[in-house]
CSV table of C-alpha atoms in Angstrom, one decimal:
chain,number,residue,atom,x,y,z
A,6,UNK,CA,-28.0,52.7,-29.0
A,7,UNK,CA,-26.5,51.6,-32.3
A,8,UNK,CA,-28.6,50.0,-34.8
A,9,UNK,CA,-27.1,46.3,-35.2
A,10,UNK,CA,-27.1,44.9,-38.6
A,11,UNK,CA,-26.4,40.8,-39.6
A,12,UNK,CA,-25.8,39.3,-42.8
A,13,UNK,CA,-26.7,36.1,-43.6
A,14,UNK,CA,-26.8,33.0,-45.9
A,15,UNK,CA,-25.9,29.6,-46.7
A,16,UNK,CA,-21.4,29.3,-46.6
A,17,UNK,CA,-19.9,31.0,-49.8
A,18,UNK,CA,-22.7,33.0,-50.9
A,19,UNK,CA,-20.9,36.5,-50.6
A,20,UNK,CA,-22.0,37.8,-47.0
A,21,UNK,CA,-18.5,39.2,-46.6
A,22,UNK,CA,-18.6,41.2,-49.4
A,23,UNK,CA,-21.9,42.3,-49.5
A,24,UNK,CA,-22.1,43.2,-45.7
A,25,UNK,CA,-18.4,44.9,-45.9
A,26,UNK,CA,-19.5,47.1,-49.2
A,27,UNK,CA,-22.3,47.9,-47.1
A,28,UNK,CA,-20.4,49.0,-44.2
A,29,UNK,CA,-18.4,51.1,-46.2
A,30,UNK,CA,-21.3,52.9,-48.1
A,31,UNK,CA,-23.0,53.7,-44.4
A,32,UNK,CA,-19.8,55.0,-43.6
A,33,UNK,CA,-19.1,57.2,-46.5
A,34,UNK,CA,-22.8,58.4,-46.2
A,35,UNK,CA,-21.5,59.5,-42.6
A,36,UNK,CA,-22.4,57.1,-40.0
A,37,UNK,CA,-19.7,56.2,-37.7
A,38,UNK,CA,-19.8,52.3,-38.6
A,39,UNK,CA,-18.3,49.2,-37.4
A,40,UNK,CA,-18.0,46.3,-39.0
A,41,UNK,CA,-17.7,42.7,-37.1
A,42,UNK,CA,-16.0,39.7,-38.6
A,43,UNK,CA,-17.2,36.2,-36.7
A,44,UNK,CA,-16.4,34.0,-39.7
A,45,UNK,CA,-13.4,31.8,-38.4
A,46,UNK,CA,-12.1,32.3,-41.7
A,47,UNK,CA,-11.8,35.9,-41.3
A,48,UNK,CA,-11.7,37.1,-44.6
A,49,UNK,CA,-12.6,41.0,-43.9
A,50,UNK,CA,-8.9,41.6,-43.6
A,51,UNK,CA,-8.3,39.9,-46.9
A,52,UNK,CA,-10.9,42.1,-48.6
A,53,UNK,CA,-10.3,45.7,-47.5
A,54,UNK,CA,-6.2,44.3,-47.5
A,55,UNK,CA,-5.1,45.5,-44.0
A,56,UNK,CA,-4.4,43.1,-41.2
A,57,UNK,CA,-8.0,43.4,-38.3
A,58,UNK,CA,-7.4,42.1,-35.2
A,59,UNK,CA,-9.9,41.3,-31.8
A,60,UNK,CA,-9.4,45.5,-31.5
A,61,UNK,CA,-11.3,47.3,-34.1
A,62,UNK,CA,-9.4,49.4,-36.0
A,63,UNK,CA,-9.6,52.1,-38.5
A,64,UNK,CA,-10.1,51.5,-41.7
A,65,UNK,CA,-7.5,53.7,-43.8
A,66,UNK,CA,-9.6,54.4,-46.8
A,67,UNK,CA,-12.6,54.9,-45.2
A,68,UNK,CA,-12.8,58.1,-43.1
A,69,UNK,CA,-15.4,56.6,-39.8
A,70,UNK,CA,-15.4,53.3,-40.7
A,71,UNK,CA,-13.8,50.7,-37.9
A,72,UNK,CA,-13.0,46.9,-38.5
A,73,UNK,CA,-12.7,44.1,-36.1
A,74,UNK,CA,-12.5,40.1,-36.2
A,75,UNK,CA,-13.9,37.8,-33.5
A,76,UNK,CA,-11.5,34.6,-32.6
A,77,UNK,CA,-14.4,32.3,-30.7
A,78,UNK,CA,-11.3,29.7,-30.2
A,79,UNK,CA,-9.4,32.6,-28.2
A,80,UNK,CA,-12.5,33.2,-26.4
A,81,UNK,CA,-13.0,29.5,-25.4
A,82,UNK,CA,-9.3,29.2,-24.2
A,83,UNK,CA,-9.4,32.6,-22.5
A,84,UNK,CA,-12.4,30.7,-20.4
A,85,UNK,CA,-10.9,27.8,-20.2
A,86,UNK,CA,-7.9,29.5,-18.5
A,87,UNK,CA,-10.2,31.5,-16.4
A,88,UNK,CA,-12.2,28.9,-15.2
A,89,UNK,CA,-9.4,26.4,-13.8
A,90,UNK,CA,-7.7,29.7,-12.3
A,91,UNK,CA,-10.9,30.0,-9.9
A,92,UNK,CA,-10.6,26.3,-9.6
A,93,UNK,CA,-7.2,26.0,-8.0
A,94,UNK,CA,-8.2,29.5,-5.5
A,95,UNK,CA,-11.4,27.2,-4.6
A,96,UNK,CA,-10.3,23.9,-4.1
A,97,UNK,CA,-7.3,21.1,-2.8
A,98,UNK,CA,-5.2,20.0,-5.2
A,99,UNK,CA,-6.6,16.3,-5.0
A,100,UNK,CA,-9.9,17.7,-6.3
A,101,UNK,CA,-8.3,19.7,-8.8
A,102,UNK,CA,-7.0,17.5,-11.3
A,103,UNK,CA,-10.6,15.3,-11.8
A,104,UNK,CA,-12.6,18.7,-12.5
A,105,UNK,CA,-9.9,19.9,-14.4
A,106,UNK,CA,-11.0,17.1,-17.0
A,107,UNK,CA,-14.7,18.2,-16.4
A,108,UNK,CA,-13.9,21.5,-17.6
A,109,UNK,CA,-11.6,21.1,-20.3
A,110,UNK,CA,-14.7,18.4,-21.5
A,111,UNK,CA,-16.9,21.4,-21.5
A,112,UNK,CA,-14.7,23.4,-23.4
A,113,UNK,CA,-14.7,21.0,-26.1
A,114,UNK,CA,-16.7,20.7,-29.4
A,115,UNK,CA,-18.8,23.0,-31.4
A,116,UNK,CA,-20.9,24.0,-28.5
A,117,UNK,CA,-18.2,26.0,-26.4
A,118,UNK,CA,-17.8,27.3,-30.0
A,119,UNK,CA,-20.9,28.5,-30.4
A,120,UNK,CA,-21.3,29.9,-26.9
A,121,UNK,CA,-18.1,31.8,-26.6
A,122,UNK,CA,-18.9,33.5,-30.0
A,123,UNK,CA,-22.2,34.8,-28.3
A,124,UNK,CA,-20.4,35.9,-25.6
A,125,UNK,CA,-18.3,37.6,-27.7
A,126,UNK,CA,-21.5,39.0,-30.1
A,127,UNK,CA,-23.0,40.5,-26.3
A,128,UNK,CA,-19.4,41.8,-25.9
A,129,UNK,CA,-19.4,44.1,-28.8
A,130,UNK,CA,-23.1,44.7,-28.5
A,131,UNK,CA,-22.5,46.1,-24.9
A,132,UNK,CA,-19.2,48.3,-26.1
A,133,UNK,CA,-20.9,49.6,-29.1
A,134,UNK,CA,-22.0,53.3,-28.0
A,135,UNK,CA,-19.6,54.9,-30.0
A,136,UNK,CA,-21.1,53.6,-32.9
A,137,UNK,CA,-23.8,54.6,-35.4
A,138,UNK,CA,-24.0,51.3,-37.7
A,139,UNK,CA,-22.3,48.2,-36.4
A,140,UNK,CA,-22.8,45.3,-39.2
A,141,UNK,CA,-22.3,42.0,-38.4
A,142,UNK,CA,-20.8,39.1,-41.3
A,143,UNK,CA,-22.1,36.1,-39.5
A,144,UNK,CA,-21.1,32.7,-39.7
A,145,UNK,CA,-23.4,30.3,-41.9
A,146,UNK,CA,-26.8,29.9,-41.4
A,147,UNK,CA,-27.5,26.8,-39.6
A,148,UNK,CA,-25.0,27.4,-36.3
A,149,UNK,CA,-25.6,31.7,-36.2
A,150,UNK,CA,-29.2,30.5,-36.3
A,151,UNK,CA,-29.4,28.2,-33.4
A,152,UNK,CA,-27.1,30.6,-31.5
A,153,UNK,CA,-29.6,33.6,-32.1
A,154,UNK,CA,-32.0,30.9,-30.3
A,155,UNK,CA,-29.6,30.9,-27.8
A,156,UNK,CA,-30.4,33.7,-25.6
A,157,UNK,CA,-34.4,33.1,-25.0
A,158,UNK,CA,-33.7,29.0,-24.3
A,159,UNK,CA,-31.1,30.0,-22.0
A,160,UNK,CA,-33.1,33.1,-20.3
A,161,UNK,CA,-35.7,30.3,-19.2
A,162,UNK,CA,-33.3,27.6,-18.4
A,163,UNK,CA,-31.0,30.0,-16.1
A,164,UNK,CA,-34.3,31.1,-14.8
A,165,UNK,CA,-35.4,27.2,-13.5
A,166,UNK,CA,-31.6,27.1,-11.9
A,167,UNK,CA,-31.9,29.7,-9.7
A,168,UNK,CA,-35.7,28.6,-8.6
A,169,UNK,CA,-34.3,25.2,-7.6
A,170,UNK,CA,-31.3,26.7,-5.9
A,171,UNK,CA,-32.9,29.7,-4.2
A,172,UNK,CA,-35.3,27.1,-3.1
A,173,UNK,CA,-32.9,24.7,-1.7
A,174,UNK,CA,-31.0,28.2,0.1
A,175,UNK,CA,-33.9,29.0,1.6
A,176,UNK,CA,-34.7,25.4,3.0
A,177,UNK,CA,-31.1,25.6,4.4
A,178,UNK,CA,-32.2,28.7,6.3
A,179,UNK,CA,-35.0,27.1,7.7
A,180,UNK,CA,-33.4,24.0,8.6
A,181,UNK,CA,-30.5,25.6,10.4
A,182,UNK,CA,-31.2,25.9,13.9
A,183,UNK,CA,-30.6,29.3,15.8
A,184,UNK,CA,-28.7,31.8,14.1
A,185,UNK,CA,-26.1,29.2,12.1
A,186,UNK,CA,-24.9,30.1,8.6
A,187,UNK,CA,-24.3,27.0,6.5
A,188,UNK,CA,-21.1,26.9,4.5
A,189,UNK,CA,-23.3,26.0,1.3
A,190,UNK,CA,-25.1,29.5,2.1
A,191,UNK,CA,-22.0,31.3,1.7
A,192,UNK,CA,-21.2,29.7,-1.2
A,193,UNK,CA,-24.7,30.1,-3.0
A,194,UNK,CA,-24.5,33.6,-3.3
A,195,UNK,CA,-21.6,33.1,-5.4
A,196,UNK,CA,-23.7,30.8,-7.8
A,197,UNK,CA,-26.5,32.6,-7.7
A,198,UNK,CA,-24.6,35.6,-8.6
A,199,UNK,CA,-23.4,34.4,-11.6
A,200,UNK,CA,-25.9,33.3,-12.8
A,201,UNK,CA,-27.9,36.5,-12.4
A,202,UNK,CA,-25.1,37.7,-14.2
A,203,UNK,CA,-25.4,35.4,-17.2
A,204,UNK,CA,-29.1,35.8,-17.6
A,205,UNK,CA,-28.9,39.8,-17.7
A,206,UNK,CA,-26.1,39.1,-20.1
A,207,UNK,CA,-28.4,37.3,-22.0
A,208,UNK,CA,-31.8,39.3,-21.5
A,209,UNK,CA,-29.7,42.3,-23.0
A,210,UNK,CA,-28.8,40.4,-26.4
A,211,UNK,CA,-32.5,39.4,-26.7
A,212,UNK,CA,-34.1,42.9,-26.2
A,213,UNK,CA,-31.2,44.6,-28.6
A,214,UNK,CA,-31.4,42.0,-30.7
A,215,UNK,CA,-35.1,42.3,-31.0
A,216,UNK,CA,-35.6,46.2,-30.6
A,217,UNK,CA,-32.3,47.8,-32.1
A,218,UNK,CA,-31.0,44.2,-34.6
A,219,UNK,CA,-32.2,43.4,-38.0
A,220,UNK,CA,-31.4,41.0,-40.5
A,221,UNK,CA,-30.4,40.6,-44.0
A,222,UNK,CA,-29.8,37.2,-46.1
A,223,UNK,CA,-27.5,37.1,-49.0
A,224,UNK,CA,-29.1,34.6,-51.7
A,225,UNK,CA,-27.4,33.7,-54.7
A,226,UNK,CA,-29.6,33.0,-57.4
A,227,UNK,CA,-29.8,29.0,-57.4
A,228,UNK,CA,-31.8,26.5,-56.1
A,229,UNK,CA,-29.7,25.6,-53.0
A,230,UNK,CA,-29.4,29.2,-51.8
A,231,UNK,CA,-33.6,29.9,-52.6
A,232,UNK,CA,-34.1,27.3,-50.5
A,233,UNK,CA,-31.8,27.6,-47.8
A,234,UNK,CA,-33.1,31.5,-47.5
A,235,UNK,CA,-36.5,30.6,-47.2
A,236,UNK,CA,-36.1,28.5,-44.8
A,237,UNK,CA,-33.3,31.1,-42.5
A,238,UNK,CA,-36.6,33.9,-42.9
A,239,UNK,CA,-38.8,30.8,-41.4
A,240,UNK,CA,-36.4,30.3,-38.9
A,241,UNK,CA,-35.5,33.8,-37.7
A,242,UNK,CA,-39.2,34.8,-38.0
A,243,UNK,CA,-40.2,32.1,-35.4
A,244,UNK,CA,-37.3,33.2,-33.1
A,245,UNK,CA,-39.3,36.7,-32.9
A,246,UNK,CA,-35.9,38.0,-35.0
A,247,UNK,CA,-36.7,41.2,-37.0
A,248,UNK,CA,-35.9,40.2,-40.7
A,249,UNK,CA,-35.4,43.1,-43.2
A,250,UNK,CA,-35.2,41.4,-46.4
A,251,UNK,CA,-33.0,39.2,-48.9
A,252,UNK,CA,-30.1,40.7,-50.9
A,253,UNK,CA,-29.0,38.5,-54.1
A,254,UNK,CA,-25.9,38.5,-55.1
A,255,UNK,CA,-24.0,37.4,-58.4
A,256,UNK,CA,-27.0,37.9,-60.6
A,257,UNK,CA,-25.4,36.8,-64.3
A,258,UNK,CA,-25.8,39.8,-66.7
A,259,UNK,CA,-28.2,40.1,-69.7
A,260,UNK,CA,-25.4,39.9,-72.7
A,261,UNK,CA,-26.3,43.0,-75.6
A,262,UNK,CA,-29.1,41.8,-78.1
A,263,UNK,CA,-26.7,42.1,-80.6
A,264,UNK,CA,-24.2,39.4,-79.2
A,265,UNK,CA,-24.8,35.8,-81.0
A,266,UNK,CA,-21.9,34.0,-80.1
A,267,UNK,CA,-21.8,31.0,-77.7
A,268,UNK,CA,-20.9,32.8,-74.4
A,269,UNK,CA,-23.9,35.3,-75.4
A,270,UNK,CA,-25.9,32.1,-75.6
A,271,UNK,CA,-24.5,30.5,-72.5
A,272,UNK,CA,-25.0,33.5,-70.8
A,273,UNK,CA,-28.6,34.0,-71.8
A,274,UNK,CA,-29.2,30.1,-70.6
A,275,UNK,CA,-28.3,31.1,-67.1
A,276,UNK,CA,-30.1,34.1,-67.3
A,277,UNK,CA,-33.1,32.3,-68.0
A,278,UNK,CA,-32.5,29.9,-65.1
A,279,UNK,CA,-31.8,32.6,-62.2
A,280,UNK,CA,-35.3,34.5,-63.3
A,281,UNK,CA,-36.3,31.5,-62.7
A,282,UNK,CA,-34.8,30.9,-59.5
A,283,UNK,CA,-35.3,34.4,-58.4
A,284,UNK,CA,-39.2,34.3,-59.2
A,285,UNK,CA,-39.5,31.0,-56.7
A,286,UNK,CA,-37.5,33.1,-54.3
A,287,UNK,CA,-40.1,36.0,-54.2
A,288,UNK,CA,-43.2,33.9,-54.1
A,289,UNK,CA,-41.7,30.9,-51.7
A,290,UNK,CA,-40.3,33.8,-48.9
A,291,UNK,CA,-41.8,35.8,-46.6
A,292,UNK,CA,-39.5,38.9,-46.9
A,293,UNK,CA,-39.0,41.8,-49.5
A,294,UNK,CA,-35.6,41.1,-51.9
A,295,UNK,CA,-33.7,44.6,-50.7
A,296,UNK,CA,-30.8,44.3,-53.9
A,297,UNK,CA,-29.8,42.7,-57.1
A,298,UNK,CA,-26.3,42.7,-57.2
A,299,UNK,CA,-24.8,41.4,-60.5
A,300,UNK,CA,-21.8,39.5,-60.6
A,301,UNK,CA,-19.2,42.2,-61.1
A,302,UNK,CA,-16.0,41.8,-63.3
A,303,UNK,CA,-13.5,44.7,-61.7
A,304,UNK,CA,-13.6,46.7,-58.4
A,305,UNK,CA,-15.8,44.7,-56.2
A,306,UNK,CA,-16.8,46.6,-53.2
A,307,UNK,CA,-17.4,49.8,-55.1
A,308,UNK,CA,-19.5,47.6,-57.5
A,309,UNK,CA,-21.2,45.4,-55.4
A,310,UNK,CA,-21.8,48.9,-53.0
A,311,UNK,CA,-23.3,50.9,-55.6
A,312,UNK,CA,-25.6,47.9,-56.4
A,313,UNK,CA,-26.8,48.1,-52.5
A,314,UNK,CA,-27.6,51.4,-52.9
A,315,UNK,CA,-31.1,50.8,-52.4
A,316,UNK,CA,-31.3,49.5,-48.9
A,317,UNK,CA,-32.0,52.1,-46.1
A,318,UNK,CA,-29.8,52.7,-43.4
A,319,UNK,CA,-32.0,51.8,-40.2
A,320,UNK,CA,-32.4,54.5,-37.7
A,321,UNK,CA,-30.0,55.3,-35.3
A,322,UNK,CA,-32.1,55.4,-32.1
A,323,UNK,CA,-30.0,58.6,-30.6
A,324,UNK,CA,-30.8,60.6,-33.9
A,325,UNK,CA,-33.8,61.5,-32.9
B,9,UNK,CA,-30.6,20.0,50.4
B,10,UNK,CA,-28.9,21.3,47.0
B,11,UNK,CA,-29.4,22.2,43.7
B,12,UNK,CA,-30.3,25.2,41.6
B,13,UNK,CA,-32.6,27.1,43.6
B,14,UNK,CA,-34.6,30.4,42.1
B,15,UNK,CA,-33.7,32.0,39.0
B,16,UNK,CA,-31.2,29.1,38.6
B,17,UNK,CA,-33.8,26.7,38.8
B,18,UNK,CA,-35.9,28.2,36.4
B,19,UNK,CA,-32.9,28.5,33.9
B,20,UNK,CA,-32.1,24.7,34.0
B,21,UNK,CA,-36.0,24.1,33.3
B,22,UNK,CA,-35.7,26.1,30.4
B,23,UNK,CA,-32.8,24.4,29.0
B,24,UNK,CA,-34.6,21.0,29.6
B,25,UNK,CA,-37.6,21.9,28.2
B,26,UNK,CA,-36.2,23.9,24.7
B,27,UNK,CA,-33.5,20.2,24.9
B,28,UNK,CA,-36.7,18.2,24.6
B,29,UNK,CA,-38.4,20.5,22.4
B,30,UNK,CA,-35.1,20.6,20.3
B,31,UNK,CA,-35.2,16.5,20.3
B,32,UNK,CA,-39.0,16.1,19.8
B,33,UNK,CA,-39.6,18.6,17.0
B,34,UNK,CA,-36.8,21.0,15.8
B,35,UNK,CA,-34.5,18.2,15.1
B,36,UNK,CA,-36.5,15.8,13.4
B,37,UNK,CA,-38.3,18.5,11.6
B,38,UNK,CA,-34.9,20.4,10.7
B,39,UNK,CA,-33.7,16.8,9.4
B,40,UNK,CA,-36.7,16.6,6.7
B,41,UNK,CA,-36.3,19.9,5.8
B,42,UNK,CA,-32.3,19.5,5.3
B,43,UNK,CA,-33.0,16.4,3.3
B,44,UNK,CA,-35.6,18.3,1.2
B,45,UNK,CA,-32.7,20.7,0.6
B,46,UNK,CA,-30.6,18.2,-0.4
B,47,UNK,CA,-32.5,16.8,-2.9
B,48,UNK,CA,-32.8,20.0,-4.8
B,49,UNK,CA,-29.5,21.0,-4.6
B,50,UNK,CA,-28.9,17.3,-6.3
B,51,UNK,CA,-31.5,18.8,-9.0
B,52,UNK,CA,-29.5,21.5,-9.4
B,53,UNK,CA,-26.3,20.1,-10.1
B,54,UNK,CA,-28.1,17.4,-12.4
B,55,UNK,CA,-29.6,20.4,-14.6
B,56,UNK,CA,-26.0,21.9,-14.4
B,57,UNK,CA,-24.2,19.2,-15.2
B,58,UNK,CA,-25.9,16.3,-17.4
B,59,UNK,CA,-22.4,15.5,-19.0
B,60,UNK,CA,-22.0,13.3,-16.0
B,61,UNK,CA,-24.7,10.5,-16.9
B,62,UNK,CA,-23.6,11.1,-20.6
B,63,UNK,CA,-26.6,13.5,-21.5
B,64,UNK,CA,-24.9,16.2,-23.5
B,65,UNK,CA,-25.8,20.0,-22.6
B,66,UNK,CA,-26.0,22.9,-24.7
B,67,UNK,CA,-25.0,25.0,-21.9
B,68,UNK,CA,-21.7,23.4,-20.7
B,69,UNK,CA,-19.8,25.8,-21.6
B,70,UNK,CA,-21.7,28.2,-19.0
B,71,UNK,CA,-22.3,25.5,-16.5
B,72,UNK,CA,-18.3,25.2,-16.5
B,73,UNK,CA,-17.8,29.0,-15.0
B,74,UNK,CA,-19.6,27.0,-12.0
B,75,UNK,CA,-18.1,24.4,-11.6
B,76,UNK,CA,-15.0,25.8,-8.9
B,77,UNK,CA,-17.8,26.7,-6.4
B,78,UNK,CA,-19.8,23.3,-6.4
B,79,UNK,CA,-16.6,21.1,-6.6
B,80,UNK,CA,-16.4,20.4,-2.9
B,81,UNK,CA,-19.7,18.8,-2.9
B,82,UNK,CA,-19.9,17.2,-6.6
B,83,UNK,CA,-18.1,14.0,-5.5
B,84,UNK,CA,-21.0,13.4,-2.8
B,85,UNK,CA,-23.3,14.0,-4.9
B,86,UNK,CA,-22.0,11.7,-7.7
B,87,UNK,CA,-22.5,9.1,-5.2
B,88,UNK,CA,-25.8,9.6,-3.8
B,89,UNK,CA,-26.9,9.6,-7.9
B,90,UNK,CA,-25.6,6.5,-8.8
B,91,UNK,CA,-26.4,4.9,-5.5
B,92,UNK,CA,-30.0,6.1,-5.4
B,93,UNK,CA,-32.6,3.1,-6.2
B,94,UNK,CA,-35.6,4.7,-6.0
B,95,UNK,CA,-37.1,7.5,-4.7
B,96,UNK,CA,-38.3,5.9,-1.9
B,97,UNK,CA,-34.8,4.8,-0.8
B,98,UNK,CA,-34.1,8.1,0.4
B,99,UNK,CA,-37.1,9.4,1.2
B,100,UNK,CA,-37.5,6.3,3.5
B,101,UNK,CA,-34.6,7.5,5.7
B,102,UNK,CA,-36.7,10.1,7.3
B,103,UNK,CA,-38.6,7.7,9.3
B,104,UNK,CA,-35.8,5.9,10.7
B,105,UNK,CA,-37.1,2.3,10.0
């Protein structure tokens, strides 16, 4: 099994670039790597400037290094679709049209969202054998968060469902005299089947997530992001969530001794006040800070990659 | 005289007999256990689908995928959720007052 890697961090921080440098360095350092876009904004494309699709695809200047983007709003129409298709091979067409509005209502709103996108995340986590590294850029903190919750609330709620129905099934059996089958036996095992379906689904992205997953946060140096961070390492920690450590990113640079002119001053202001920043960060969280990455002027995924240097490459499971 | 005589006879017994039984005890008991049936089922579809009474769910989206195979009987079941008073409006039924 792959080892599964997600950034992190509050919207605008720099998870895209940092996890996307990172990908490329694993790649170059000769893991076959993947990297996984599920920001709707989809900005992976932008950076390595080559058009990634739902498909991963190769990345041209990377020798073993494959890109892909996540749609969630393809996903949720794709279901959408799917669902009403079953409808009409299950039911009249009076019945049609008023659970048609039932499921488009469903489909609707940042939950569908959020649950197509894990759908997706299982997706790639269950196709990923050809892979060494795959790295996820996550969406923002609050809504990836919750949705990494996802799969252990839903394990035990799926799990009450089929209790109540299996119960009422085997009631049915009892209550059916001789040897009758009862048309809503028939059609149990149809429920019951998907939803054993949903919770392996799900029981698979908790155990991978938990045995083969890790995460990272990207900070920036400021209040908002120290915060925010400590509170993400709180959060994932309580979910049982393997967190690796905190990467900050756009540190301002130390201007020469020699420099007395107002940006040198302005400079050395701000410097004062990330220390600052980055000294609450250590104390207030719970995790080790992997990389400094300073806010670089020219080519920055080399940059920013060389700055990562230090963070390990987990272990590959199959490598030894 | 006539009428079932022999093996005959004893066949019509039987039938009487397992009809009285059937009457006295399987139907009756069969009914309560139906009804308990039922009333989970109900549970089920209530956990599936909250949306209905306005509760929001976190799961819709995954409730949805069942939503072709429970159709037939959802518009029952609307009914007997709205329509129930109490608990003891239903579970009254069984003893047929």
């Amino acid at each position: 099994m792959p080892a599964f890697t997600f950034f992190g961090g509050k919207g605008g921080v720099g998870k895209t670039t940092v996890s996307t440098a990172y990908a490329m360095q694993l790649a170059r350092g000769g893991a076959r790597t993947l990297i996984v876009s599920t920001d709707p904004a989809h900005s992976v494309g932008d950076l390595i400037d080559q058009p990634v699709g739902p498909d991963p695809v190769a990345v041209t200047d990377v020798d073993g290094l494959r890109a892909q983007e996540i749609d969630p709003r393809r996903t949720v129409e794709e279901h959408r679709l799917q669902t009403k298709r079953e409808l009409r091979d299950q039911v009249s067409a009076g019945l049609v049209r008023e659970i048609d509005a039932q499921i488009d209502m469903a489909h609707e709103g940042p939950g569908a969202h959020e649950a197509a996108l894990m759908d997706e995340l299982i997706a790639v986590m269950r196709g990923a054998e050809a892979y060494e590294q795959v790295i996820f850029d996550t969406a923002p903190t609050g809504g990836t968060l919750r949705l990494l919750a996802l799969p252990e609330l839903l394990e035990a709620w799926i799990g009450r469902l089929r209790e109540k129905r299996e119960a009422a099934m085997r009631l049915y059996d009892r209550a059916a005299i001789g040897k009758k089958q009862s048309r809503r036996q028939r059609e149990g095992d149809v429920i019951l089947e998907r939803l054993r379906e949903r919770r392996d689904r799900f029981r698979f992205a908790r155990e991978t997530l938990q045995s083969a997953g890790r995460f990272i946060l990207v900070a920036n140096p400021d209040a908002l992001s120290v915060r925010e961070s400590t509170r993400a390492v709180e959060q994932l920690t309580s979910y049982d969530l393997p967190v690796a450590g905190v990467v900050v990113n756009r540190i301002t640079p130390t201007p020469p001794a020699d420099e007395h002119g107002e940006a040198a001053a302005f400079l050395r202001e701000r410097v004062a006040v990330e220390t600052a920043q980055l000294r609450a960060l250590e104390t207030a969280i719970d995790a080790p800070i992997l990389a400094r990455v300073p806010t670089v002027a020219g080519a920055v995924l080399e940059d920013v990659g060389d700055a990562l240097g230090a963070i390990d490459a987990p272990p590959d499971e199959d490598a030894h | 005289m006539t009428g079932p005589r022999g093996p005959a006879l004893r066949e019509t017994l039987r039938e009487w007999l397992h009809g009285l039984y059937h009457g006295m005890i399987e139907h009756p008991a069969s009914e309560k256990i139906e009804q308990e049936a039922e009333d989970l089922e109900d549970m089920f579809i209530m956990a599936c689908f909250p949306d209905a009474f306005g509760i929001s769910s976190p799961t819709a989206y995954y409730t949805a995928e069942l939503l072709p195979y429970v159709a037939e009987d959802l518009a029952a079941w609307e009914r007997r959720m709205w329509n129930r008073e109490s608990v003891l409006e239903r579970k009254g039924h069984q003893y047929h007052f």
